[in-house]
Amino acid sequence: MAIPIAVLDCDLLLYGRGHRTLDRFKLEDVTDEYLVSTYGFSRQFIYYLVELLGASLSRPTQRSRAISPETQILAALGFYTSGSFQTRMGDAIGISQASMSRCVANVTDALVERASQFIHFPEDEAAVQTLKDDFYGLAGMPGVLGVVDCTHVAIKAPNAEDLSYVNRKGIHSLNCLMVCDARGVLLSAETHSPGSLPDCTVLQQAALTSQFETKLHKDGWLLGDSSFLLQTWLMTPLHIPETPAEYRYNMAHSATHNVIERTFRTIRSRFRCLDGSKGTLQYSPEKSSHIVLACCVLHNISLEYGLDVWSSPATGQMEQPEEEYEQMESMDSKACRIRQELLLTHFS
């Protein structure tokens, strides 16, 4: 006797036993503790993302249009915070690994579209002054608009011939340039540079340099470590401090610049897809760059939403390669004069 197809269990047809169909997972049916442990964020934060990204994730041209924005966001958060596409994550919301991958792509694109909304320097004078005051309160370094550094994120090899992504540790990576404020909020994130490029070259080629050289940001400077070249808008440490003022300058510089290292650790801790413990990002350099940027956007949104500013350090294997650079002395006499005036005015 033929069995009408309508009486068969859709779960069994689509996924096998033990899986749930999409419409059975509801945020209100699970605890906040479960959401935080599985997806890294609370219910209210996820609702905020649904409101923010819902229109983009409901576009009728997308293949995953049958999957709700809520489910797409859960899938993406699950990947960002765990670094895994394993069946357990898909099981939790009732979708396949292939659908998980499409959801991550959709949510990543939606977040990247909003990067300039959440990652930018302040524009009004009051906000800029607050930025400087916050940095000054850390270690007495005046005029600081942000601290800048690079960090590497491991990716799969694009192809056997392309060595431009191989960094000094022999790992394929992206060298990502970021700037943050005193609270760890990202003010700039450029995530596309090949891992073989040294930090100084990444900065030279960055849009950030054009912004500061065209005086878009006036009356202040960034702080960078000794892998960068001293500029009128970028203060670096002194290679060999000799006077008490020079030692005080270097100590204040180091204490202030440390904020970006703490920010990198926080991002890796929250978004384990970037820390290397689950292996490399299995995407092209372009898509991997977008995933890094999406995590940066989420980092800023989470701080804006009031989540913890600093997290415990990540335990992954992919740390920033130690730069084997020669100390670069600036040939810019104006930059040297500005640093010298800073030493005399504030550290003598």
Short mmCIF file of C-alpha atoms in Angstrom, two decimals:
data_model
loop_
_atom_site.label_atom_id
_atom_site.label_comp_id
_atom_site.label_asym_id
_atom_site.label_seq_id
_atom_site.Cartn_x
_atom_site.Cartn_y
_atom_site.Cartn_z
CA MET A 1 0.00 0.00 0.00
CA ALA A 2 1.45 3.35 -1.00
CA ILE A 3 2.11 5.77 1.81
CA PRO A 4 1.04 9.37 1.08
CA ILE A 5 4.11 11.57 1.08
CA ALA A 6 2.30 14.11 3.27
CA VAL A 7 2.42 11.84 6.31
CA LEU A 8 6.19 11.43 6.24
CA ASP A 9 8.21 13.38 8.78
CA CYS A 10 9.86 16.36 7.09
CA ASP A 11 12.72 16.19 9.57
CA LEU A 12 13.45 12.64 8.48
CA LEU A 13 13.34 13.58 4.80
CA LEU A 14 15.54 16.63 5.12
CA TYR A 15 17.96 15.85 7.91
CA GLY A 16 17.51 12.36 9.32
CA ARG A 17 16.35 11.50 12.82
CA GLY A 18 16.95 13.86 15.70
CA HIS A 19 16.86 17.13 13.74
CA ARG A 20 14.33 19.90 14.03
CA THR A 21 12.75 21.91 11.27
CA LEU A 22 13.52 25.59 11.06
CA ASP A 23 10.27 26.85 12.51
CA ARG A 24 10.72 24.87 15.72
CA PHE A 25 13.66 26.88 17.07
CA LYS A 26 12.53 29.99 18.91
CA LEU A 27 14.74 32.32 20.86
CA GLU A 28 12.14 32.59 23.59
CA ASP A 29 12.23 28.81 24.10
CA VAL A 30 15.84 28.73 25.35
CA THR A 31 17.64 30.40 28.24
CA ASP A 32 19.99 33.35 27.98
CA GLU A 33 22.73 31.13 29.41
CA TYR A 34 22.26 28.69 26.53
CA LEU A 35 22.44 31.46 23.94
CA VAL A 36 25.59 32.95 25.46
CA SER A 37 27.32 29.58 25.76
CA THR A 38 26.36 28.43 22.25
CA TYR A 39 26.35 31.65 20.22
CA GLY A 40 28.38 34.02 22.37
CA PHE A 41 25.70 36.68 22.85
CA SER A 42 22.54 37.31 24.83
CA ARG A 43 18.96 37.19 23.57
CA GLN A 44 18.52 40.97 23.54
CA PHE A 45 21.75 41.44 21.59
CA ILE A 46 20.59 38.88 19.01
CA TYR A 47 17.24 40.66 18.74
CA TYR A 48 19.14 43.90 18.10
CA LEU A 49 21.09 42.23 15.27
CA VAL A 50 17.86 40.89 13.77
CA GLU A 51 16.46 44.43 13.72
CA LEU A 52 19.71 45.84 12.31
CA LEU A 53 20.32 43.22 9.61
CA GLY A 54 16.84 41.84 8.98
CA ALA A 55 16.16 43.78 5.79
CA SER A 56 19.43 42.67 4.21
CA LEU A 57 18.92 39.04 5.18
CA SER A 58 15.38 38.92 3.79
CA ARG A 59 16.29 39.90 0.22
CA PRO A 60 14.29 37.70 -2.16
CA THR A 61 17.29 37.15 -4.43
CA GLN A 62 19.23 35.24 -1.80
CA ARG A 63 19.28 31.45 -1.95
CA SER A 64 18.63 31.20 1.78
CA ARG A 65 15.44 33.28 1.65
CA ALA A 66 13.52 30.43 3.31
CA ILE A 67 15.74 30.70 6.37
CA SER A 68 14.69 33.48 8.72
CA PRO A 69 17.07 36.36 9.53
CA GLU A 70 17.03 35.18 13.14
CA THR A 71 18.28 31.73 12.17
CA GLN A 72 20.87 33.13 9.76
CA ILE A 73 22.26 35.36 12.51
CA LEU A 74 22.42 32.49 14.99
CA ALA A 75 24.28 30.37 12.44
CA ALA A 76 26.79 33.14 11.74
CA LEU A 77 27.34 33.95 15.43
CA GLY A 78 27.85 30.25 16.09
CA PHE A 79 30.62 30.15 13.50
CA TYR A 80 32.24 33.45 14.47
CA THR A 81 32.42 32.53 18.16
CA SER A 82 33.35 28.86 17.77
CA GLY A 83 35.20 28.75 14.44
CA SER A 84 33.34 25.57 13.55
CA PHE A 85 30.77 24.39 11.02
CA GLN A 86 30.39 21.10 12.87
CA THR A 87 27.03 19.35 12.82
CA ARG A 88 26.35 20.19 16.48
CA MET A 89 25.98 23.88 15.65
CA GLY A 90 23.64 23.20 12.74
CA ASP A 91 21.70 20.70 14.82
CA ALA A 92 20.99 23.36 17.42
CA ILE A 93 18.99 25.44 14.93
CA GLY A 94 17.98 22.69 12.50
CA ILE A 95 20.00 23.49 9.36
CA SER A 96 22.61 21.65 7.35
CA GLN A 97 26.31 22.47 7.19
CA ALA A 98 25.84 23.84 3.66
CA SER A 99 23.09 26.14 4.89
CA MET A 100 25.31 27.20 7.78
CA SER A 101 27.95 28.28 5.27
CA ARG A 102 25.44 30.30 3.23
CA CYS A 103 24.13 31.96 6.38
CA VAL A 104 27.64 32.99 7.41
CA ALA A 105 28.20 34.49 3.96
CA ASN A 106 24.93 36.43 4.08
CA VAL A 107 25.43 37.80 7.58
CA THR A 108 29.07 38.64 6.84
CA ASP A 109 28.06 40.66 3.78
CA ALA A 110 25.36 42.47 5.77
CA LEU A 111 27.82 43.41 8.52
CA VAL A 112 30.50 44.54 6.05
CA GLU A 113 27.92 46.79 4.37
CA ARG A 114 27.56 48.56 7.73
CA ALA A 115 31.26 48.75 8.61
CA SER A 116 31.51 52.52 8.10
CA GLN A 117 28.50 53.01 10.37
CA PHE A 118 30.23 51.37 13.32
CA ILE A 119 33.97 51.77 12.62
CA HIS A 120 35.06 55.39 12.20
CA PHE A 121 36.87 58.26 13.87
CA PRO A 122 34.74 60.81 15.73
CA GLU A 123 34.08 63.98 13.79
CA ASP A 124 32.77 66.66 16.13
CA GLU A 125 35.24 68.58 18.26
CA ALA A 126 33.77 67.50 21.58
CA ALA A 127 34.07 63.79 20.71
CA VAL A 128 37.66 64.27 19.48
CA GLN A 129 38.59 66.02 22.72
CA THR A 130 37.02 63.20 24.72
CA LEU A 131 39.11 60.76 22.70
CA LYS A 132 42.29 62.63 23.60
CA ASP A 133 41.29 63.00 27.26
CA ASP A 134 40.63 59.27 27.57
CA PHE A 135 44.08 58.44 26.20
CA TYR A 136 45.76 61.08 28.37
CA GLY A 137 44.14 59.50 31.41
CA LEU A 138 45.90 56.19 30.72
CA ALA A 139 49.53 57.28 30.98
CA GLY A 140 49.77 61.02 30.38
CA MET A 141 50.37 60.90 26.63
CA PRO A 142 48.78 64.03 25.08
CA GLY A 143 47.17 64.51 21.67
CA VAL A 144 46.50 60.84 20.96
CA LEU A 145 43.68 60.13 18.49
CA GLY A 146 44.20 56.37 18.41
CA VAL A 147 46.71 53.53 18.73
CA VAL A 148 47.58 51.55 15.61
CA ASP A 149 49.04 48.11 15.02
CA CYS A 150 48.76 45.05 12.79
CA THR A 151 47.68 41.51 13.60
CA HIS A 152 47.75 38.37 11.47
CA VAL A 153 44.79 36.05 10.85
CA ALA A 154 45.52 32.64 9.35
CA ILE A 155 43.81 31.65 6.08
CA LYS A 156 44.01 28.67 3.76
CA ALA A 157 46.58 28.88 0.96
CA PRO A 158 44.97 30.66 -2.04
CA ASN A 159 46.98 28.46 -4.44
CA ALA A 160 50.35 26.76 -4.62
CA GLU A 161 51.99 29.56 -6.60
CA ASP A 162 50.84 32.54 -4.56
CA LEU A 163 53.40 33.17 -1.82
CA SER A 164 52.29 36.73 -1.10
CA TYR A 165 50.15 35.53 1.81
CA VAL A 166 52.96 33.58 3.53
CA ASN A 167 54.11 35.47 6.62
CA ARG A 168 57.41 35.26 8.49
CA LYS A 169 56.27 32.15 10.34
CA GLY A 170 55.53 30.34 7.10
CA ILE A 171 51.76 30.59 7.63
CA HIS A 172 49.31 31.94 5.07
CA SER A 173 47.65 34.94 6.62
CA LEU A 174 46.10 38.35 6.25
CA ASN A 175 47.96 41.23 7.89
CA CYS A 176 45.18 43.37 9.34
CA LEU A 177 45.75 47.02 10.27
CA MET A 178 43.58 48.39 13.07
CA VAL A 179 43.25 51.51 15.19
CA CYS A 180 41.36 51.66 18.49
CA ASP A 181 40.46 54.20 21.14
CA ALA A 182 41.26 54.01 24.86
CA ARG A 183 38.25 51.74 25.48
CA GLY A 184 39.15 49.26 22.74
CA VAL A 185 36.57 50.53 20.24
CA LEU A 186 37.90 50.19 16.70
CA LEU A 187 38.24 53.46 14.80
CA SER A 188 39.70 51.90 11.64
CA ALA A 189 40.07 48.34 10.33
CA GLU A 190 41.71 47.37 7.04
CA THR A 191 41.78 43.60 6.82
CA HIS A 192 42.84 42.76 3.25
CA SER A 193 46.65 42.96 3.13
CA PRO A 194 48.67 39.80 2.34
CA GLY A 195 50.56 38.32 5.27
CA SER A 196 53.95 38.70 3.60
CA LEU A 197 53.76 42.50 3.81
CA PRO A 198 55.54 44.04 6.82
CA ASP A 199 53.52 46.32 9.06
CA CYS A 200 55.19 49.48 7.75
CA THR A 201 54.22 48.61 4.16
CA VAL A 202 50.66 47.79 5.15
CA LEU A 203 50.36 51.22 6.74
CA GLN A 204 51.96 52.98 3.77
CA GLN A 205 49.37 51.42 1.44
CA ALA A 206 46.40 51.94 3.77
CA ALA A 207 43.55 54.38 3.34
CA LEU A 208 44.32 55.41 6.93
CA THR A 209 47.57 57.04 5.77
CA SER A 210 45.77 59.06 3.11
CA GLN A 211 43.26 60.25 5.71
CA PHE A 212 45.96 61.59 7.99
CA GLU A 213 48.27 62.94 5.29
CA THR A 214 45.41 64.97 3.83
CA LYS A 215 44.80 66.40 7.33
CA LEU A 216 41.37 64.84 7.62
CA HIS A 217 42.26 64.35 11.30
CA LYS A 218 44.00 67.45 12.67
CA ASP A 219 45.70 68.50 15.88
CA GLY A 220 46.68 65.05 17.06
CA TRP A 221 48.44 61.85 16.16
CA LEU A 222 48.32 58.09 16.30
CA LEU A 223 50.70 55.98 18.37
CA GLY A 224 52.49 53.13 16.63
CA ASP A 225 55.29 50.80 17.67
CA SER A 226 58.78 50.66 16.17
CA SER A 227 57.67 48.65 13.16
CA PHE A 228 56.28 51.91 11.78
CA LEU A 229 58.05 55.02 10.55
CA LEU A 230 57.77 58.24 12.55
CA GLN A 231 55.41 60.70 10.86
CA THR A 232 53.98 64.07 11.79
CA TRP A 233 50.74 62.24 12.55
CA LEU A 234 52.29 59.02 13.94
CA MET A 235 54.43 59.04 17.08
CA THR A 236 56.76 56.06 17.57
CA PRO A 237 59.02 55.16 20.50
CA LEU A 238 62.64 56.29 20.64
CA HIS A 239 65.00 53.51 19.62
CA ILE A 240 67.62 54.18 22.30
CA PRO A 241 66.29 56.49 25.02
CA GLU A 242 69.04 58.33 26.84
CA THR A 243 67.54 61.09 28.97
CA PRO A 244 64.94 60.78 31.76
CA ALA A 245 62.45 62.59 29.52
CA GLU A 246 63.00 60.08 26.73
CA TYR A 247 62.49 57.18 29.14
CA ARG A 248 59.29 58.74 30.45
CA TYR A 249 58.07 59.28 26.88
CA ASN A 250 58.76 55.65 25.96
CA MET A 251 57.04 54.35 29.08
CA ALA A 252 53.94 56.47 28.48
CA HIS A 253 53.96 55.45 24.81
CA SER A 254 54.18 51.74 25.68
CA ALA A 255 51.47 51.89 28.35
CA THR A 256 49.12 53.71 25.98
CA HIS A 257 49.89 51.58 22.92
CA ASN A 258 49.18 48.42 24.93
CA VAL A 259 45.46 49.11 24.50
CA ILE A 260 45.56 47.78 20.93
CA GLU A 261 47.21 44.53 22.05
CA ARG A 262 44.47 44.04 24.63
CA THR A 263 41.90 44.77 21.95
CA PHE A 264 43.39 42.12 19.65
CA ARG A 265 43.24 39.58 22.50
CA THR A 266 39.61 40.49 23.21
CA ILE A 267 38.60 40.07 19.56
CA ARG A 268 40.36 36.70 19.29
CA SER A 269 38.82 35.53 22.55
CA ARG A 270 35.28 36.47 21.53
CA PHE A 271 35.57 35.40 17.87
CA ARG A 272 37.38 32.08 17.89
CA CYS A 273 37.18 31.74 14.12
CA LEU A 274 40.10 34.22 14.08
CA ASP A 275 42.35 32.75 16.76
CA GLY A 276 43.67 29.73 14.87
CA SER A 277 42.60 27.11 17.41
CA LYS A 278 40.08 25.66 14.90
CA GLY A 279 42.53 25.91 12.01
CA THR A 280 42.69 28.54 9.31
CA LEU A 281 39.77 30.38 7.73
CA GLN A 282 38.78 28.11 4.83
CA TYR A 283 37.94 30.90 2.42
CA SER A 284 39.58 32.99 -0.27
CA PRO A 285 41.58 35.99 0.95
CA GLU A 286 38.73 38.32 -0.03
CA LYS A 287 36.06 36.36 1.85
CA SER A 288 38.38 35.84 4.81
CA SER A 289 39.00 39.59 4.89
CA HIS A 290 35.25 40.18 5.01
CA ILE A 291 34.85 37.73 7.91
CA VAL A 292 37.56 39.54 9.89
CA LEU A 293 35.88 42.88 9.18
CA ALA A 294 32.47 41.48 10.16
CA CYS A 295 33.91 40.38 13.50
CA CYS A 296 35.37 43.87 13.95
CA VAL A 297 31.92 45.37 13.36
CA LEU A 298 30.40 42.98 15.90
CA HIS A 299 33.16 43.86 18.36
CA ASN A 300 32.22 47.54 18.16
CA ILE A 301 28.49 46.83 18.31
CA SER A 302 29.02 44.69 21.41
CA LEU A 303 30.93 47.50 23.15
CA GLU A 304 28.27 50.00 22.13
CA TYR A 305 25.70 47.59 23.52
CA GLY A 306 27.49 47.51 26.87
CA LEU A 307 29.12 44.09 26.81
CA ASP A 308 32.45 43.53 28.54
CA VAL A 309 35.21 45.71 27.12
CA TRP A 310 38.04 43.32 27.99
CA SER A 311 37.82 39.54 27.85
CA SER A 312 40.26 36.84 28.88
CA PRO A 313 43.12 36.29 26.44
CA ALA A 314 42.55 33.89 23.55
CA THR A 315 44.25 30.52 23.72
CA GLY A 316 44.61 29.95 19.99
CA GLN A 317 47.85 29.22 18.21
CA MET A 318 47.70 32.01 15.65
CA GLU A 319 49.47 34.91 17.29
CA GLN A 320 50.90 37.97 15.62
CA PRO A 321 54.26 37.00 14.08
CA GLU A 322 57.19 38.75 15.60
CA GLU A 323 58.39 41.36 13.17
CA GLU A 324 62.07 41.13 12.29
CA TYR A 325 62.45 44.74 11.37
CA GLU A 326 65.31 47.15 11.53
CA GLN A 327 64.69 50.23 13.61
CA MET A 328 63.67 52.86 11.09
CA GLU A 329 64.79 56.41 11.70
CA SER A 330 62.53 59.04 10.21
CA MET A 331 63.94 61.33 7.56
CA ASP A 332 61.03 63.69 8.16
CA SER A 333 62.56 66.61 10.02
CA LYS A 334 59.15 68.03 10.89
CA ALA A 335 58.08 64.72 12.48
CA CYS A 336 61.31 64.61 14.50
CA ARG A 337 60.73 68.19 15.64
CA ILE A 338 57.16 67.42 16.73
CA ARG A 339 58.34 64.46 18.81
CA GLN A 340 61.12 66.53 20.32
CA GLU A 341 58.66 69.28 21.25
CA LEU A 342 56.44 66.62 22.83
CA LEU A 343 59.39 65.43 24.91
CA LEU A 344 60.28 68.93 26.06
CA THR A 345 56.73 70.08 26.76
CA HIS A 346 55.26 67.04 28.50
CA PHE A 347 58.04 64.71 29.66
CA SER A 348 60.96 66.93 30.74
#
